[in-house]
């Protein structure tokens, strides 16, 4: 169970975002289940937009299957670091629901067509190969 002090440190505005990220990474490395929803919440917090890659890296310590759809979206929309961290999540999944596969396949096809980045084309093509 997370202590009130630890939760307070994560929400304390006097502690730098870098210090908060380190606390989160340490707790994620321990696979603390209470930090998991906090990580997901912070990914959507604009204050952490430059730390999303680190937060997704922290999520790699947890079961990847529930993150499949989010990880595909992060690959499609994220910066280089975010996309590669999300790819590692997808790459570690062993089984995916058929409906999720179809939805993701269609998203990835569309992303390939509209992509303008060479590095993203590479990762999207690798992702498509997983569906074959």
Short mmCIF file of C-alpha atoms in Angstrom, two decimals:
data_model
loop_
_atom_site.label_atom_id
_atom_site.label_comp_id
_atom_site.label_asym_id
_atom_site.label_seq_id
_atom_site.Cartn_x
_atom_site.Cartn_y
_atom_site.Cartn_z
CA UNK A 1 0.00 0.00 0.00
CA UNK A 2 1.31 3.44 -0.90
CA UNK A 3 1.95 5.67 2.04
CA UNK A 4 0.17 9.00 2.27
CA UNK A 5 3.61 10.62 2.08
CA UNK A 6 4.39 8.92 -1.25
CA UNK A 7 1.02 9.88 -2.74
CA UNK A 8 1.53 13.37 -1.34
CA UNK A 9 4.94 13.60 -3.01
CA UNK A 10 3.44 12.68 -6.37
CA UNK A 11 0.79 15.38 -6.06
CA UNK A 12 3.02 17.97 -4.32
CA UNK A 13 3.62 21.00 -6.53
CA UNK A 14 6.86 21.79 -4.67
CA UNK A 15 8.50 18.59 -5.87
CA UNK A 16 9.80 18.69 -9.43
CA UNK A 17 8.22 16.57 -12.12
CA UNK A 18 11.56 14.80 -12.58
CA UNK A 19 11.56 13.80 -8.89
CA UNK A 20 7.96 12.60 -9.19
CA UNK A 21 8.85 10.54 -12.25
CA UNK A 22 11.69 8.90 -10.34
CA UNK A 23 9.31 7.99 -7.49
CA UNK A 24 6.88 6.54 -10.03
CA UNK A 25 9.61 4.58 -11.82
CA UNK A 26 10.84 3.13 -8.52
CA UNK A 27 7.34 2.06 -7.50
CA UNK A 28 6.61 0.63 -10.96
CA UNK A 29 9.83 -1.37 -10.83
CA UNK A 30 8.47 -2.93 -7.63
CA UNK A 31 5.25 -3.60 -9.59
CA UNK A 32 3.26 -1.68 -7.02
CA UNK A 33 -0.37 -2.07 -8.15
CA UNK A 34 -1.47 1.23 -6.61
CA UNK A 35 0.79 3.31 -8.87
CA UNK A 36 -0.63 1.77 -12.07
CA UNK A 37 -3.82 3.91 -12.24
CA UNK A 38 -1.81 6.97 -11.23
CA UNK A 39 0.54 6.40 -14.18
CA UNK A 40 -2.40 6.16 -16.58
CA UNK A 41 -3.87 9.34 -15.15
CA UNK A 42 -0.59 11.25 -15.45
CA UNK A 43 -0.18 10.22 -19.10
CA UNK A 44 -3.29 12.29 -19.82
CA UNK A 45 -2.15 15.20 -17.65
CA UNK A 46 -0.75 18.08 -19.77
CA UNK A 47 1.86 18.83 -17.08
CA UNK A 48 3.49 15.49 -17.90
CA UNK A 49 3.40 15.76 -21.70
CA UNK A 50 7.22 15.75 -21.88
CA UNK A 51 7.43 12.69 -19.61
CA UNK A 52 4.95 10.37 -21.31
CA UNK A 53 7.76 8.15 -22.61
CA UNK A 54 9.01 7.61 -19.06
CA UNK A 55 5.49 6.89 -17.82
CA UNK A 56 4.91 4.35 -20.59
CA UNK A 57 8.28 2.82 -19.75
CA UNK A 58 6.98 2.42 -16.18
CA UNK A 59 3.89 0.63 -17.51
CA UNK A 60 6.13 -2.04 -19.02
CA UNK A 61 6.34 -3.49 -15.49
CA UNK A 62 2.66 -4.41 -15.58
CA UNK A 63 0.61 -6.90 -17.62
CA UNK A 64 0.59 -5.61 -21.20
CA UNK A 65 -2.68 -7.07 -22.50
CA UNK A 66 -5.00 -4.42 -20.99
CA UNK A 67 -2.81 -1.71 -22.54
CA UNK A 68 -3.01 -2.98 -26.13
CA UNK A 69 -5.41 -0.40 -27.55
CA UNK A 70 -3.72 2.47 -25.72
CA UNK A 71 -0.29 1.29 -26.83
CA UNK A 72 -1.37 1.17 -30.48
CA UNK A 73 -2.68 4.73 -30.13
CA UNK A 74 0.58 5.84 -28.51
CA UNK A 75 2.52 4.32 -31.39
CA UNK A 76 0.39 6.14 -33.91
CA UNK A 77 0.34 9.54 -32.20
CA UNK A 78 3.33 9.68 -29.87
CA UNK A 79 6.79 11.07 -30.38
CA UNK A 80 9.75 8.79 -31.09
CA UNK A 81 10.29 7.78 -27.46
CA UNK A 82 6.60 7.27 -26.72
CA UNK A 83 6.05 5.18 -29.84
CA UNK A 84 9.03 2.94 -29.13
CA UNK A 85 8.11 2.40 -25.48
CA UNK A 86 4.54 1.59 -26.54
CA UNK A 87 5.85 -0.81 -29.19
CA UNK A 88 7.64 -2.74 -26.44
CA UNK A 89 4.32 -3.12 -24.63
CA UNK A 90 2.60 -4.43 -27.76
CA UNK A 91 5.54 -6.70 -28.53
CA UNK A 92 5.23 -8.36 -25.11
CA UNK A 93 1.55 -9.23 -25.49
CA UNK A 94 0.88 -12.92 -25.98
CA UNK A 95 -2.85 -12.93 -26.72
CA UNK A 96 -5.27 -10.27 -27.97
CA UNK A 97 -9.05 -10.20 -28.26
CA UNK A 98 -10.20 -10.59 -31.90
CA UNK A 99 -12.21 -7.36 -31.88
CA UNK A 100 -9.22 -5.42 -30.53
CA UNK A 101 -7.06 -6.91 -33.28
CA UNK A 102 -9.46 -5.78 -36.00
CA UNK A 103 -9.84 -2.26 -34.59
CA UNK A 104 -6.10 -1.86 -34.23
CA UNK A 105 -5.39 -3.29 -37.66
CA UNK A 106 -7.68 -0.71 -39.23
CA UNK A 107 -6.15 2.12 -37.19
CA UNK A 108 -2.64 1.08 -38.17
CA UNK A 109 -3.56 0.81 -41.86
CA UNK A 110 -4.97 4.34 -41.75
CA UNK A 111 -1.91 5.62 -39.88
CA UNK A 112 0.43 4.11 -42.49
CA UNK A 113 -1.43 5.91 -45.27
CA UNK A 114 -1.35 9.29 -43.48
CA UNK A 115 2.11 8.98 -41.93
CA UNK A 116 4.79 11.56 -42.76
CA UNK A 117 7.68 10.34 -40.57
CA UNK A 118 10.23 7.78 -41.76
CA UNK A 119 10.84 6.45 -38.27
CA UNK A 120 7.11 6.03 -37.65
CA UNK A 121 6.69 4.23 -40.99
CA UNK A 122 9.25 1.69 -39.80
CA UNK A 123 7.53 1.05 -36.49
CA UNK A 124 4.06 0.94 -38.08
CA UNK A 125 5.26 -1.59 -40.65
CA UNK A 126 6.79 -3.71 -37.88
CA UNK A 127 3.52 -3.50 -36.04
CA UNK A 128 1.60 -4.62 -39.13
CA UNK A 129 3.92 -7.62 -39.48
CA UNK A 130 2.74 -8.77 -36.06
CA UNK A 131 -0.75 -9.18 -37.48
CA UNK A 132 0.40 -11.55 -40.22
#
